[in-house]
Amino acid sequence: MPARLRPADPTDAAAALGRVLHAHDAGERPPAEDLRLLVRHSLALLLARAPGRSVEVRVPPYAAIQCVPGPRHTRGTPPGVVETDPLTWVLLAADRMTWATARESGALAASGERTDLSVYLPLLPSAQAAPGDPAGSDDGPS
C-alpha cells in the first residue's frame, strides 16, 4: 500500500478534470498524467469522507486504499474489494457515470460487504463544470 495519499491542488485537479472529460467526450484517450492525478486526488478525498479499513479500493496502476468504517482488514483478502480502471473511477468521482452503470457494464467489480460506494460519490466538486469551463469558477459576471 502506498504512503497516505493527499489531495492535489484544487486548481490542478480542476484543470486535469477538464482535460479528461474533454478527451472522453471527444472519444479520445485522456492524458495518463491527468488520470493519475485525478485517481490519487479523488481517492484521498474518499479517505477523508469514508475513513476506515473494511473496503479496499483498487484503481490500478495508480493507487489502492482501504476505507469505509467497519471491520478492520489486516491480512489476506479484505472483507470488501472494489476494483476499476482509472477512467471509470474518474467518471464515477465526477458524477459522469453511475455506480449501477459501472457495475452492470463490467467496468467495475465490487465484492463483499460495504462495497457500494455510491453514497460517497461524487468526489470531485468541479465535476459540474461545463467542458469549456474546467475550473467551474465561472459563476456569471464579476
PDB file of C-alpha atoms in Angstrom:
ATOM      1  CA  MET A   1       0.000   0.000   0.000  1.00  0.00           C
ATOM      2  CA  PRO A   2       1.463   3.413  -0.933  1.00  0.00           C
ATOM      3  CA  ALA A   3       2.106   6.197   1.532  1.00  0.00           C
ATOM      4  CA  ARG A   4      -1.003   8.088   2.566  1.00  0.00           C
ATOM      5  CA  LEU A   5      -2.486   9.967  -0.353  1.00  0.00           C
ATOM      6  CA  ARG A   6      -3.028  13.705  -0.225  1.00  0.00           C
ATOM      7  CA  PRO A   7      -5.481  15.763  -2.272  1.00  0.00           C
ATOM      8  CA  ALA A   8      -3.982  17.647  -5.200  1.00  0.00           C
ATOM      9  CA  ASP A   9      -4.093  21.395  -5.567  1.00  0.00           C
ATOM     10  CA  PRO A  10      -7.748  22.190  -6.425  1.00  0.00           C
ATOM     11  CA  THR A  11      -6.742  24.258  -9.458  1.00  0.00           C
ATOM     12  CA  ASP A  12      -4.580  21.438 -10.826  1.00  0.00           C
ATOM     13  CA  ALA A  13      -7.337  18.891 -10.184  1.00  0.00           C
ATOM     14  CA  ALA A  14      -9.979  21.047 -11.890  1.00  0.00           C
ATOM     15  CA  ALA A  15      -7.761  21.579 -14.936  1.00  0.00           C
ATOM     16  CA  ALA A  16      -6.959  17.860 -15.162  1.00  0.00           C
ATOM     17  CA  LEU A  17     -10.649  17.003 -14.854  1.00  0.00           C
ATOM     18  CA  GLY A  18     -11.495  19.396 -17.660  1.00  0.00           C
ATOM     19  CA  ARG A  19      -8.899  17.782 -19.930  1.00  0.00           C
ATOM     20  CA  VAL A  20     -10.003  14.233 -19.073  1.00  0.00           C
ATOM     21  CA  LEU A  21     -13.698  14.958 -19.600  1.00  0.00           C
ATOM     22  CA  HIS A  22     -12.991  16.827 -22.836  1.00  0.00           C
ATOM     23  CA  ALA A  23     -10.930  13.908 -24.179  1.00  0.00           C
ATOM     24  CA  HIS A  24     -13.559  11.381 -23.072  1.00  0.00           C
ATOM     25  CA  ASP A  25     -16.390  13.384 -24.660  1.00  0.00           C
ATOM     26  CA  ALA A  26     -14.371  13.657 -27.890  1.00  0.00           C
ATOM     27  CA  GLY A  27     -13.786   9.895 -27.959  1.00  0.00           C
ATOM     28  CA  GLU A  28     -10.068  10.348 -27.328  1.00  0.00           C
ATOM     29  CA  ARG A  29      -7.774   8.761 -24.764  1.00  0.00           C
ATOM     30  CA  PRO A  30      -7.361  11.054 -21.731  1.00  0.00           C
ATOM     31  CA  PRO A  31      -3.798  12.022 -20.750  1.00  0.00           C
ATOM     32  CA  ALA A  32      -2.329   9.404 -18.396  1.00  0.00           C
ATOM     33  CA  GLU A  33      -0.779  12.037 -16.127  1.00  0.00           C
ATOM     34  CA  ASP A  34      -4.197  13.658 -15.646  1.00  0.00           C
ATOM     35  CA  LEU A  35      -5.822  10.302 -14.878  1.00  0.00           C
ATOM     36  CA  ARG A  36      -3.091   9.575 -12.331  1.00  0.00           C
ATOM     37  CA  LEU A  37      -3.527  12.947 -10.629  1.00  0.00           C
ATOM     38  CA  LEU A  38      -7.324  12.592 -10.514  1.00  0.00           C
ATOM     39  CA  VAL A  39      -7.305   8.995  -9.269  1.00  0.00           C
ATOM     40  CA  ARG A  40      -4.906   9.808  -6.451  1.00  0.00           C
ATOM     41  CA  HIS A  41      -6.717  13.074  -5.653  1.00  0.00           C
ATOM     42  CA  SER A  42     -10.186  11.514  -5.554  1.00  0.00           C
ATOM     43  CA  LEU A  43      -9.023   8.517  -3.522  1.00  0.00           C
ATOM     44  CA  ALA A  44      -7.512  10.946  -0.994  1.00  0.00           C
ATOM     45  CA  LEU A  45     -10.900  12.683  -0.832  1.00  0.00           C
ATOM     46  CA  LEU A  46     -12.620   9.311  -0.386  1.00  0.00           C
ATOM     47  CA  LEU A  47     -10.283   8.511   2.522  1.00  0.00           C
ATOM     48  CA  ALA A  48     -11.355  11.743   4.206  1.00  0.00           C
ATOM     49  CA  ARG A  49     -15.053  11.142   3.507  1.00  0.00           C
ATOM     50  CA  ALA A  50     -15.098   7.437   4.439  1.00  0.00           C
ATOM     51  CA  PRO A  51     -12.292   6.700   6.904  1.00  0.00           C
ATOM     52  CA  GLY A  52     -11.870   3.069   7.839  1.00  0.00           C
ATOM     53  CA  ARG A  53     -10.309  -0.158   6.628  1.00  0.00           C
ATOM     54  CA  SER A  54     -13.143  -2.500   5.671  1.00  0.00           C
ATOM     55  CA  VAL A  55     -13.080  -1.958   1.889  1.00  0.00           C
ATOM     56  CA  GLU A  56     -10.073  -1.948  -0.388  1.00  0.00           C
ATOM     57  CA  VAL A  57     -10.493   0.283  -3.439  1.00  0.00           C
ATOM     58  CA  ARG A  58      -8.090  -0.566  -6.259  1.00  0.00           C
ATOM     59  CA  VAL A  59      -7.556   1.643  -9.297  1.00  0.00           C
ATOM     60  CA  PRO A  60      -4.532   0.093 -10.987  1.00  0.00           C
ATOM     61  CA  PRO A  61      -1.926   1.138 -11.812  1.00  0.00           C
ATOM     62  CA  TYR A  62      -2.265   4.378  -9.849  1.00  0.00           C
ATOM     63  CA  ALA A  63      -3.408   3.645  -6.306  1.00  0.00           C
ATOM     64  CA  ALA A  64      -5.197   1.425  -3.826  1.00  0.00           C
ATOM     65  CA  ILE A  65      -6.653   2.452  -0.481  1.00  0.00           C
ATOM     66  CA  GLN A  66      -8.514   0.968   2.435  1.00  0.00           C
ATOM     67  CA  CYS A  67     -11.538   2.956   3.534  1.00  0.00           C
ATOM     68  CA  VAL A  68     -15.132   2.743   4.836  1.00  0.00           C
ATOM     69  CA  PRO A  69     -15.947   2.171   8.507  1.00  0.00           C
ATOM     70  CA  GLY A  70     -16.370  -1.432   9.602  1.00  0.00           C
ATOM     71  CA  PRO A  71     -14.249  -4.456  10.459  1.00  0.00           C
ATOM     72  CA  ARG A  72     -10.541  -3.778  10.120  1.00  0.00           C
ATOM     73  CA  HIS A  73      -8.640  -5.709   7.476  1.00  0.00           C
ATOM     74  CA  THR A  74      -5.076  -6.661   8.405  1.00  0.00           C
ATOM     75  CA  ARG A  75      -4.066  -9.771   6.428  1.00  0.00           C
ATOM     76  CA  GLY A  76      -5.278 -11.795   3.500  1.00  0.00           C
ATOM     77  CA  THR A  77      -8.272 -10.877   1.401  1.00  0.00           C
ATOM     78  CA  PRO A  78     -10.130  -7.785   2.636  1.00  0.00           C
ATOM     79  CA  PRO A  79     -13.833  -8.206   3.518  1.00  0.00           C
ATOM     80  CA  GLY A  80     -14.743  -5.884   0.655  1.00  0.00           C
ATOM     81  CA  VAL A  81     -12.940  -5.123  -2.596  1.00  0.00           C
ATOM     82  CA  VAL A  82     -13.751  -2.599  -5.319  1.00  0.00           C
ATOM     83  CA  GLU A  83     -11.635  -2.511  -8.476  1.00  0.00           C
ATOM     84  CA  THR A  84     -11.933  -0.468 -11.641  1.00  0.00           C
ATOM     85  CA  ASP A  85      -9.851   1.243 -14.300  1.00  0.00           C
ATOM     86  CA  PRO A  86      -8.706   4.870 -13.951  1.00  0.00           C
ATOM     87  CA  LEU A  87     -11.146   6.403 -16.447  1.00  0.00           C
ATOM     88  CA  THR A  88     -14.162   4.650 -14.942  1.00  0.00           C
ATOM     89  CA  TRP A  89     -13.107   5.790 -11.469  1.00  0.00           C
ATOM     90  CA  VAL A  90     -12.747   9.401 -12.614  1.00  0.00           C
ATOM     91  CA  LEU A  91     -16.144   9.280 -14.335  1.00  0.00           C
ATOM     92  CA  LEU A  92     -17.692   7.935 -11.121  1.00  0.00           C
ATOM     93  CA  ALA A  93     -15.924  10.539  -8.987  1.00  0.00           C
ATOM     94  CA  ALA A  94     -17.041  13.293 -11.373  1.00  0.00           C
ATOM     95  CA  ASP A  95     -20.680  12.142 -11.382  1.00  0.00           C
ATOM     96  CA  ARG A  96     -20.467  11.337 -15.093  1.00  0.00           C
ATOM     97  CA  MET A  97     -21.285   7.638 -14.583  1.00  0.00           C
ATOM     98  CA  THR A  98     -23.480   5.931 -12.018  1.00  0.00           C
ATOM     99  CA  TRP A  99     -22.322   3.134  -9.763  1.00  0.00           C
ATOM    100  CA  ALA A 100     -25.014   0.852 -11.185  1.00  0.00           C
ATOM    101  CA  THR A 101     -23.958   1.550 -14.777  1.00  0.00           C
ATOM    102  CA  ALA A 102     -20.301   0.854 -13.984  1.00  0.00           C
ATOM    103  CA  ARG A 103     -21.183  -2.464 -12.320  1.00  0.00           C
ATOM    104  CA  GLU A 104     -23.650  -3.549 -14.999  1.00  0.00           C
ATOM    105  CA  SER A 105     -21.162  -2.792 -17.785  1.00  0.00           C
ATOM    106  CA  GLY A 106     -18.427  -4.792 -16.079  1.00  0.00           C
ATOM    107  CA  ALA A 107     -16.182  -1.727 -15.809  1.00  0.00           C
ATOM    108  CA  LEU A 108     -16.273  -2.002 -12.012  1.00  0.00           C
ATOM    109  CA  ALA A 109     -16.029  -5.115  -9.857  1.00  0.00           C
ATOM    110  CA  ALA A 110     -17.264  -4.957  -6.261  1.00  0.00           C
ATOM    111  CA  SER A 111     -17.445  -7.885  -3.886  1.00  0.00           C
ATOM    112  CA  GLY A 112     -18.082  -8.220  -0.191  1.00  0.00           C
ATOM    113  CA  GLU A 113     -19.746  -6.033   2.386  1.00  0.00           C
ATOM    114  CA  ARG A 114     -19.927  -2.223   2.268  1.00  0.00           C
ATOM    115  CA  THR A 115     -18.736  -2.069  -1.348  1.00  0.00           C
ATOM    116  CA  ASP A 116     -21.499   0.176  -2.690  1.00  0.00           C
ATOM    117  CA  LEU A 117     -19.544   3.420  -2.567  1.00  0.00           C
ATOM    118  CA  SER A 118     -22.224   5.434  -4.382  1.00  0.00           C
ATOM    119  CA  VAL A 119     -23.168   7.134  -1.093  1.00  0.00           C
ATOM    120  CA  TYR A 120     -19.713   8.770  -1.083  1.00  0.00           C
ATOM    121  CA  LEU A 121     -19.881   9.997  -4.694  1.00  0.00           C
ATOM    122  CA  PRO A 122     -19.320  12.378  -6.389  1.00  0.00           C
ATOM    123  CA  LEU A 123     -15.916  13.277  -5.013  1.00  0.00           C
ATOM    124  CA  LEU A 124     -14.868  15.968  -7.470  1.00  0.00           C
ATOM    125  CA  PRO A 125     -16.723  19.223  -6.727  1.00  0.00           C
ATOM    126  CA  SER A 126     -15.771  20.796 -10.042  1.00  0.00           C
ATOM    127  CA  ALA A 127     -17.457  17.923 -11.875  1.00  0.00           C
ATOM    128  CA  GLN A 128     -20.498  20.068 -12.555  1.00  0.00           C
ATOM    129  CA  ALA A 129     -18.419  22.449 -14.676  1.00  0.00           C
ATOM    130  CA  ALA A 130     -19.178  22.583 -18.365  1.00  0.00           C
ATOM    131  CA  PRO A 131     -16.500  21.054 -20.632  1.00  0.00           C
ATOM    132  CA  GLY A 132     -15.425  24.560 -21.696  1.00  0.00           C
ATOM    133  CA  ASP A 133     -15.107  25.645 -18.056  1.00  0.00           C
ATOM    134  CA  PRO A 134     -12.919  23.004 -16.400  1.00  0.00           C
ATOM    135  CA  ALA A 135     -12.359  25.015 -13.237  1.00  0.00           C
ATOM    136  CA  GLY A 136     -16.057  25.515 -12.646  1.00  0.00           C
ATOM    137  CA  SER A 137     -15.257  29.037 -11.477  1.00  0.00           C
ATOM    138  CA  ASP A 138     -17.435  30.988 -13.911  1.00  0.00           C
ATOM    139  CA  ASP A 139     -20.472  31.773 -11.798  1.00  0.00           C
ATOM    140  CA  GLY A 140     -21.511  34.636 -14.014  1.00  0.00           C
ATOM    141  CA  PRO A 141     -20.399  38.231 -14.449  1.00  0.00           C
ATOM    142  CA  SER A 142     -17.939  39.588 -11.918  1.00  0.00           C
TER     143      SER A 142
END
